[in-house]
């Protein structure tokens, strides 16, 4: 089994290549030092939990969730090291590092142990939400224990009858001012209970008004109340899942639980999106982490295993066979390009280009999550029969990565988002920002292939406006392919890109224009079918 090794150099290069130097207060040397320090901790302490946690899983004991052996001790080390408050404001005990540093740490954490990252990873988003919507008193009471690791946080949205359609939420909150009682049932709550922290801050979306999303408000609902009594929140079951066995996915009952209103009544969904948008980039990088791990395992295995003979009749390793080399390179390219789109979305967000960030974030979530499972499948194929066994844990990579295309909004919902809101909101400002970004790359690299692909995308955008839901999936795929081509065109013209990336760039720049044309032609056929069906 190949030990986990954090792709520190690739991550730091990707951030710089995406334009992190334009982020206010960006410090490359400090970022590198922080990332390398965390990578050492992740490799030495977090990664060893992953396989054992997958086998042991969580258990519900006397109404409380117990994490796998060793998770609580490692989390205390993580918290004592200040990692939970890395991006939190210094005034509340955090270190004030920006989103780029957090993204690097998050990817490494997910690669080492996705399950533990899932339980701990909502804290930065919760802090951001409280900073934007909480009162001064709520900030003072809630943020410091989140930063210290004494508390962790959850996001309680989904219900048995309200999954992607949050307007169907039935959990109710009754009260006034800051005194509310929450009653209802929530499902699929990651980290809904555990023995890692002293308390858990549940951020609960509940109904305070009429039907629809305008009747939803957001509440802070601690698992343990002031004075030490437990709130009326119970875990009724832990879901039995395909993967992420060491992350407790809980079904929860709120039976008149005490909660505090965050923000104004009826603005709960807007507040929750602050947390959800953070989570979506996090999910993108979870997929990237799995794709990177799959590539590393496949590459190492194929470089070591001798099978067959070369043209000269001498024994060769697997990676000397063309088809195996193709799969390894494809897994690598998937990870690199998905990371590039994620980092580009992050840089746009951190530098104030909100329209571009809004368009790229759904793309990053889809691209990253697809990369994780596709690379895992390729790695399994490279390893052959061994890839199907537990021994090399590629099957765990696939099982853990598979959820990324489902949670934090299914990939189909994100495709619909850019085909509707992305093309129409504010006169199409998001799509215009994306087109301008690609156009700048084409001009800077004098890349006719990219300019031609952009024109095909622009034509498809006009077609998609007429049938956005029918063409959403293929419009997303063309948009990703265009961003992918933009990345590889830049790599091809870069002196800073490692040699392996340069080799991949030559191949991708040759293949992607044809992919864009093929997908665009498919979209036109689908548009005609949609029009005839009306």
XYZ file of C-alpha atoms in Angstrom:
534
model
C 0.000 0.000 0.000
C 1.347 3.431 -0.957
C 1.556 5.828 2.040
C -0.281 9.127 1.646
C 1.908 11.935 0.342
C 0.470 15.446 0.120
C 0.879 17.074 -3.335
C 2.294 20.252 -1.822
C 4.301 21.401 -4.848
C 1.378 20.932 -7.251
C -1.000 22.820 -4.937
C 1.313 25.785 -4.409
C 2.124 25.976 -8.120
C -1.579 25.827 -9.006
C -2.502 28.656 -6.632
C 0.192 30.901 -8.072
C -0.749 29.917 -11.623
C -4.390 30.782 -10.915
C -3.372 34.296 -9.864
C -3.098 34.065 -6.070
C -0.458 36.813 -6.148
C -3.330 39.218 -6.867
C -5.085 38.349 -3.591
C -4.663 41.097 -0.964
C -1.996 40.173 1.645
C -0.952 37.061 -0.296
C 2.380 35.796 1.013
C 3.771 32.900 -0.996
C 6.566 32.015 1.422
C 4.295 32.055 4.458
C 1.680 30.009 2.605
C 4.292 27.434 1.616
C 5.516 27.172 5.199
C 1.989 26.692 6.570
C 1.032 24.139 3.899
C 4.224 22.123 4.378
C 3.725 22.088 8.130
C 0.168 20.831 7.805
C 1.204 18.273 5.184
C 3.653 16.754 7.659
C 0.919 16.545 10.303
C -1.552 15.075 7.808
C 0.900 12.437 6.625
C 2.047 11.480 10.112
C -1.142 11.687 12.162
C -4.311 12.055 10.047
C -3.676 9.656 7.157
C -3.115 6.582 9.388
C -6.733 6.960 10.602
C -8.232 6.579 7.134
C -8.080 2.835 6.531
C -8.809 1.854 10.136
C -11.693 4.319 10.316
C -13.178 2.941 7.106
C -13.138 -0.572 8.551
C -14.343 0.263 12.063
C -16.850 3.002 11.257
C -18.917 4.989 13.752
C -21.433 3.538 16.182
C -24.485 4.789 18.055
C -24.124 3.956 21.738
C -26.659 5.005 24.370
C -27.991 7.688 22.047
C -24.559 9.179 21.324
C -22.206 8.750 18.393
C -18.784 7.258 19.064
C -16.078 7.883 16.461
C -13.526 5.216 15.434
C -10.515 4.660 17.658
C -7.893 7.394 17.561
C -10.024 10.077 15.924
C -10.615 12.045 19.139
C -6.905 12.197 20.015
C -5.871 13.351 16.544
C -8.627 15.955 16.489
C -7.385 17.383 19.797
C -3.905 17.681 18.270
C -5.430 19.351 15.225
C -7.339 21.834 17.383
C -4.413 22.538 19.696
C -2.303 23.297 16.638
C -4.698 26.109 15.723
C -5.829 24.539 12.452
C -9.558 24.932 13.172
C -9.156 28.697 13.326
C -6.758 29.107 10.435
C -9.001 31.432 8.396
C -11.009 32.907 11.317
C -10.563 36.581 12.282
C -7.754 37.281 14.719
C -10.090 39.242 16.991
C -11.844 35.964 17.824
C -8.694 33.912 18.310
C -8.149 32.855 14.707
C -5.092 33.358 12.535
C -6.717 35.454 9.818
C -5.333 33.460 6.898
C -7.212 33.860 3.615
C -9.268 31.480 1.566
C -6.311 30.358 -0.563
C -4.414 29.010 2.435
C -7.563 27.309 3.687
C -8.143 25.704 0.278
C -4.658 24.201 0.261
C -5.100 22.797 3.766
C -8.581 21.484 2.968
C -7.401 19.515 -0.068
C -4.552 17.902 1.850
C -6.878 17.111 4.774
C -9.398 15.459 2.431
C -6.702 13.389 0.778
C -5.433 12.176 4.137
C -8.848 11.341 5.620
C -12.000 12.633 3.967
C -14.170 11.342 6.836
C -12.450 13.432 9.510
C -12.327 16.443 7.216
C -16.092 16.109 6.746
C -16.757 16.303 10.480
C -14.426 19.252 11.103
C -14.598 21.103 7.794
C -17.751 23.211 8.214
C -16.205 25.456 10.860
C -14.674 28.034 8.439
C -18.007 28.413 6.638
C -19.886 28.679 9.935
C -17.514 31.421 11.083
C -17.994 33.286 7.802
C -21.769 32.993 8.175
C -21.680 34.318 11.753
C -19.415 37.194 10.736
C -21.889 38.244 8.056
C -25.235 37.589 9.761
C -24.630 37.156 13.496
C -25.030 39.847 16.112
C -21.963 41.092 17.974
C -23.065 39.034 20.963
C -23.458 35.871 18.845
C -20.041 36.379 17.294
C -18.470 36.784 20.729
C -20.149 33.656 22.113
C -20.022 31.282 19.156
C -16.868 32.005 17.150
C -14.146 31.574 19.826
C -15.165 28.006 20.774
C -15.407 27.104 17.073
C -11.916 28.487 16.551
C -10.462 26.651 19.534
C -11.979 23.313 18.545
C -14.103 23.119 21.690
C -17.098 23.274 19.341
C -17.728 21.919 15.862
C -20.570 22.845 13.501
C -23.196 21.199 11.303
C -25.467 22.369 8.515
C -29.032 21.087 9.048
C -31.079 21.514 5.870
C -32.269 18.221 4.420
C -35.481 16.508 5.539
C -37.201 13.284 4.425
C -39.539 15.311 2.188
C -37.165 18.176 1.406
C -33.929 17.299 -0.335
C -32.929 19.523 -3.223
C -36.266 21.360 -2.889
C -35.725 23.328 0.309
C -39.054 25.099 -0.129
C -40.642 21.881 1.164
C -38.972 22.136 4.605
C -41.403 21.342 7.436
C -39.221 21.772 10.527
C -40.790 24.648 12.466
C -39.446 27.305 14.778
C -41.802 29.121 17.120
C -40.977 32.059 19.330
C -39.790 35.654 19.121
C -36.640 37.697 19.547
C -33.802 35.350 20.476
C -35.971 32.719 22.175
C -37.166 30.043 19.741
C -38.125 26.378 19.952
C -37.344 24.154 16.967
C -39.355 21.042 16.189
C -38.877 18.645 13.285
C -36.644 16.047 11.692
C -33.452 16.470 9.692
C -31.577 13.790 7.751
C -28.146 13.356 6.147
C -26.476 15.578 8.756
C -22.710 15.077 8.616
C -21.192 15.073 12.087
C -24.625 15.424 13.703
C -23.119 13.959 16.855
C -19.691 12.630 17.892
C -17.211 12.495 20.749
C -14.627 14.858 19.248
C -15.690 18.235 20.656
C -17.424 19.411 23.824
C -20.293 20.949 21.876
C -21.759 21.125 18.379
C -23.343 24.238 16.907
C -26.195 23.077 14.689
C -27.123 25.660 12.067
C -30.749 24.798 11.375
C -32.993 25.980 8.563
C -36.569 26.048 9.875
C -39.914 27.482 8.900
C -41.123 30.651 10.617
C -43.419 31.945 7.902
C -45.518 30.943 4.889
C -44.827 28.167 2.404
C -41.809 28.547 0.127
C -38.250 29.638 0.749
C -39.282 33.110 1.945
C -40.754 31.516 5.053
C -37.425 29.980 6.113
C -35.158 31.349 8.829
C -31.779 30.267 10.185
C -31.101 29.289 13.792
C -28.093 28.529 15.962
C -28.939 25.486 18.022
C -26.129 24.268 20.331
C -26.191 20.598 21.310
C -25.253 21.611 24.862
C -26.870 24.644 26.463
C -25.329 27.162 28.826
C -25.100 25.453 32.185
C -24.290 22.052 30.708
C -27.755 20.612 30.024
C -28.238 18.901 26.672
C -30.563 20.575 24.221
C -33.597 18.657 22.934
C -31.677 17.313 19.926
C -31.234 13.574 19.496
C -29.684 11.270 16.924
C -32.200 8.604 15.938
C -29.882 6.685 13.613
C -26.578 6.679 11.731
C -26.919 5.959 8.028
C -25.145 2.923 6.576
C -23.272 4.329 3.601
C -21.262 3.226 0.592
C -18.246 5.221 1.796
C -17.065 7.731 4.404
C -17.703 5.119 7.083
C -15.821 7.158 9.689
C -18.013 10.217 9.159
C -21.343 9.881 11.021
C -24.255 10.822 8.761
C -27.096 11.327 11.202
C -30.860 11.397 11.246
C -31.799 13.945 13.892
C -34.900 14.870 15.860
C -35.458 18.395 17.207
C -38.102 18.237 19.918
C -38.650 21.823 21.003
C -34.907 22.459 20.906
C -33.783 25.916 21.985
C -32.343 28.037 19.212
C -31.321 31.602 18.437
C -32.317 33.422 15.281
C -29.386 34.333 13.025
C -30.098 37.261 10.753
C -33.609 38.427 9.961
C -36.715 36.210 9.828
C -37.330 34.905 6.325
C -33.711 35.349 5.241
C -32.534 31.923 6.325
C -31.749 30.563 2.877
C -29.697 33.616 1.927
C -27.689 33.234 5.139
C -27.268 29.504 4.653
C -25.902 30.037 1.152
C -22.891 31.732 2.755
C -22.106 28.368 4.309
C -23.138 26.345 1.270
C -20.978 28.314 -1.194
C -17.954 27.704 1.030
C -18.870 24.016 1.193
C -19.156 23.693 -2.593
C -15.577 24.758 -3.230
C -14.593 22.440 -0.397
C -16.365 19.564 -2.171
C -14.614 20.401 -5.434
C -11.262 20.048 -3.687
C -12.371 16.831 -2.003
C -12.825 15.400 -5.481
C -9.439 16.772 -6.519
C -7.850 15.123 -3.480
C -9.301 11.736 -4.421
C -8.248 12.126 -8.067
C -4.720 13.000 -6.952
C -4.570 9.999 -4.643
C -5.859 7.668 -7.378
C -3.224 8.976 -9.790
C -0.449 8.539 -7.201
C -1.387 4.927 -6.455
C -1.789 3.989 -10.129
C 1.444 5.694 -11.144
C 3.508 4.087 -8.379
C 2.034 0.635 -8.954
C 2.522 0.732 -12.727
C 6.106 1.958 -12.382
C 6.935 -1.007 -10.152
C 5.017 -3.951 -11.593
C 6.738 -5.793 -14.444
C 4.310 -7.215 -16.996
C 4.803 -8.071 -20.654
C 7.615 -7.075 -22.981
C 8.566 -4.061 -25.001
C 9.288 -3.818 -28.707
C 12.825 -5.059 -28.051
C 11.510 -8.206 -26.363
C 12.739 -7.182 -22.918
C 10.468 -7.214 -19.823
C 8.880 -3.828 -19.081
C 6.869 -2.253 -16.284
C 3.168 -1.609 -16.756
C 3.608 2.102 -17.342
C 5.549 1.361 -20.552
C 2.389 -0.004 -22.174
C 0.553 2.661 -24.161
C -2.942 1.972 -22.845
C -1.790 1.941 -19.223
C 0.167 5.160 -19.779
C -2.958 6.712 -21.295
C -5.009 5.948 -18.173
C -2.348 7.197 -15.771
C -1.922 10.449 -17.706
C -5.669 10.941 -17.886
C -6.020 10.558 -14.110
C -3.246 13.117 -13.623
C -4.842 15.545 -16.087
C -8.227 15.211 -14.376
C -6.743 16.160 -11.009
C -4.661 19.047 -12.366
C -7.413 20.679 -14.420
C -10.074 20.281 -11.708
C -7.708 21.875 -9.190
C -7.048 24.695 -11.656
C -10.759 25.490 -12.063
C -11.271 25.358 -8.285
C -8.346 27.673 -7.643
C -9.495 30.038 -10.389
C -12.917 30.260 -8.725
C -11.244 30.884 -5.385
C -8.988 33.631 -6.739
C -11.972 35.301 -8.419
C -13.811 35.242 -5.085
C -10.857 36.535 -3.079
C -10.092 39.344 -5.559
C -13.680 40.579 -5.772
C -14.644 39.279 -9.212
C -17.978 37.989 -7.932
C -19.643 37.318 -11.321
C -16.751 35.097 -12.419
C -16.654 33.361 -9.010
C -20.394 32.682 -9.227
C -20.023 31.069 -12.653
C -16.882 29.073 -11.873
C -17.972 27.700 -8.473
C -20.663 25.327 -9.840
C -18.227 24.301 -12.574
C -15.552 23.558 -9.993
C -17.954 21.463 -7.928
C -18.990 19.369 -10.950
C -15.508 19.109 -12.420
C -13.851 18.227 -9.109
C -16.397 15.629 -8.049
C -16.381 13.952 -11.477
C -12.581 13.929 -11.490
C -12.491 12.030 -8.204
C -14.592 9.105 -9.364
C -13.248 9.017 -12.922
C -9.636 8.951 -11.736
C -10.464 6.242 -9.198
C -12.024 4.118 -11.952
C -8.940 4.596 -14.118
C -6.661 3.651 -11.226
C -8.658 0.480 -10.588
C -8.234 -0.463 -14.224
C -4.475 0.195 -14.105
C -4.112 -2.077 -11.076
C -6.263 -4.765 -12.690
C -7.414 -7.396 -10.212
C -5.525 -5.691 -7.401
C -7.544 -2.548 -7.998
C -10.679 -4.509 -7.177
C -9.253 -5.668 -3.841
C -9.090 -3.782 -0.548
C -5.290 -4.056 -0.436
C -4.446 -0.928 -2.422
C -7.565 0.940 -1.233
C -8.425 2.372 -4.644
C -11.917 0.992 -4.100
C -12.153 3.084 -0.914
C -11.079 6.127 -2.908
C -13.982 5.505 -5.269
C -16.482 4.839 -2.455
C -15.469 7.957 -0.555
C -15.336 10.152 -3.662
C -18.732 9.111 -5.012
C -20.712 11.309 -2.606
C -19.063 14.469 -3.979
C -21.338 14.485 -7.042
C -24.398 14.187 -4.782
C -24.071 16.385 -1.716
C -23.955 20.182 -1.513
C -26.296 20.225 -4.502
C -26.253 17.436 -7.051
C -24.167 17.998 -10.147
C -27.350 18.214 -12.196
C -28.590 21.093 -10.039
C -25.316 22.950 -10.514
C -25.529 22.438 -14.265
C -29.041 23.896 -14.217
C -27.734 26.815 -12.145
C -25.248 27.998 -14.761
C -27.692 27.330 -17.633
C -30.371 29.472 -15.964
C -29.080 31.959 -13.415
C -25.596 31.968 -14.933
C -26.996 33.083 -18.286
C -29.766 35.387 -17.115
C -28.954 37.026 -13.768
C -27.987 40.686 -14.049
C -28.184 40.564 -17.822
C -25.918 37.520 -18.063
C -23.065 39.142 -16.116
C -21.729 35.793 -14.860
C -21.462 34.237 -18.319
C -19.996 37.483 -19.674
C -17.321 37.410 -16.962
C -16.450 33.829 -17.878
C -16.246 34.666 -21.588
C -14.035 37.683 -20.843
C -11.739 35.515 -18.711
C -11.321 32.965 -21.517
C -10.877 35.744 -24.088
C -8.042 37.259 -22.035
C -6.260 33.909 -21.990
C -6.709 33.493 -25.747
C -5.280 36.959 -26.392
C -2.362 36.514 -23.997
C -1.415 33.143 -25.499
C -2.376 34.041 -29.084
C -4.321 30.768 -29.081
C -6.559 30.407 -32.120
C -7.830 27.030 -30.879
C -9.101 28.643 -27.679
C -10.614 31.603 -29.501
C -12.482 29.273 -31.860
C -13.708 27.157 -28.939
C -14.922 30.312 -27.194
C -16.951 31.227 -30.268
C -18.570 27.779 -30.254
C -19.360 28.192 -26.553
C -20.846 31.649 -27.233
C -23.090 30.215 -29.947
C -24.147 27.421 -27.596
C -24.943 29.960 -24.867
C -27.529 31.555 -27.163
C -29.032 28.154 -27.957
C -29.099 27.162 -24.284
C -31.100 30.230 -23.305
C -34.017 28.806 -25.311
C -33.952 25.417 -23.557
C -31.843 25.821 -20.415
C -33.030 22.765 -18.502
C -32.824 20.415 -21.458
C -29.302 21.600 -22.362
C -28.002 22.199 -18.836
C -25.852 19.077 -18.619
C -24.170 19.481 -21.974
C -23.713 23.243 -21.490
C -21.897 22.472 -18.232
C -19.676 19.933 -19.994
C -18.797 22.384 -22.776
C -18.080 25.133 -20.227
C -15.760 22.815 -18.284
C -14.017 21.713 -21.491
C -13.495 25.368 -22.464
C -12.029 26.249 -19.059
C -9.933 23.084 -19.266
C -8.585 24.127 -22.660
C -7.819 27.587 -21.312
C -5.765 26.060 -18.515
C -3.767 23.752 -20.765
C -3.129 26.521 -23.308
C -1.585 28.539 -20.495
C 0.442 25.545 -19.291
C 1.755 24.998 -22.823
C 3.031 28.569 -22.907
C 4.416 28.613 -19.375
C 8.050 28.353 -18.309
C 7.053 27.552 -14.722
C 5.018 24.406 -15.413
C 6.700 21.091 -14.527
C 7.773 18.933 -17.471
C 5.062 16.331 -16.880
C 2.426 19.068 -17.186
C 4.003 20.366 -20.377
C 3.703 16.900 -21.913
C 0.074 16.640 -20.841
C -0.611 20.137 -22.205
C 0.446 19.165 -25.710
C -2.000 16.267 -25.701
C -4.884 18.152 -24.090
C -4.528 21.155 -26.405
C -4.752 18.773 -29.360
C -7.816 16.908 -28.073
C -9.991 19.468 -26.304
C -10.986 21.661 -29.288
C -12.491 18.588 -30.943
C -14.279 17.729 -27.701
C -15.834 21.195 -27.560
C -16.983 20.909 -31.186
C -18.408 17.435 -30.649
C -20.348 18.450 -27.533
C -21.623 21.606 -29.213
C -22.916 19.588 -32.165
C -24.688 17.251 -29.745
C -26.265 20.241 -28.036
C -27.701 21.525 -31.298
C -29.355 18.156 -31.923
C -30.763 18.146 -28.397
C -32.061 21.698 -28.863
C -33.908 20.635 -32.013
C -35.413 17.657 -30.201
C -36.505 19.888 -27.327
C -38.092 22.373 -29.729
C -39.957 19.616 -31.603
C -41.254 18.162 -28.341
C -43.018 21.402 -27.425
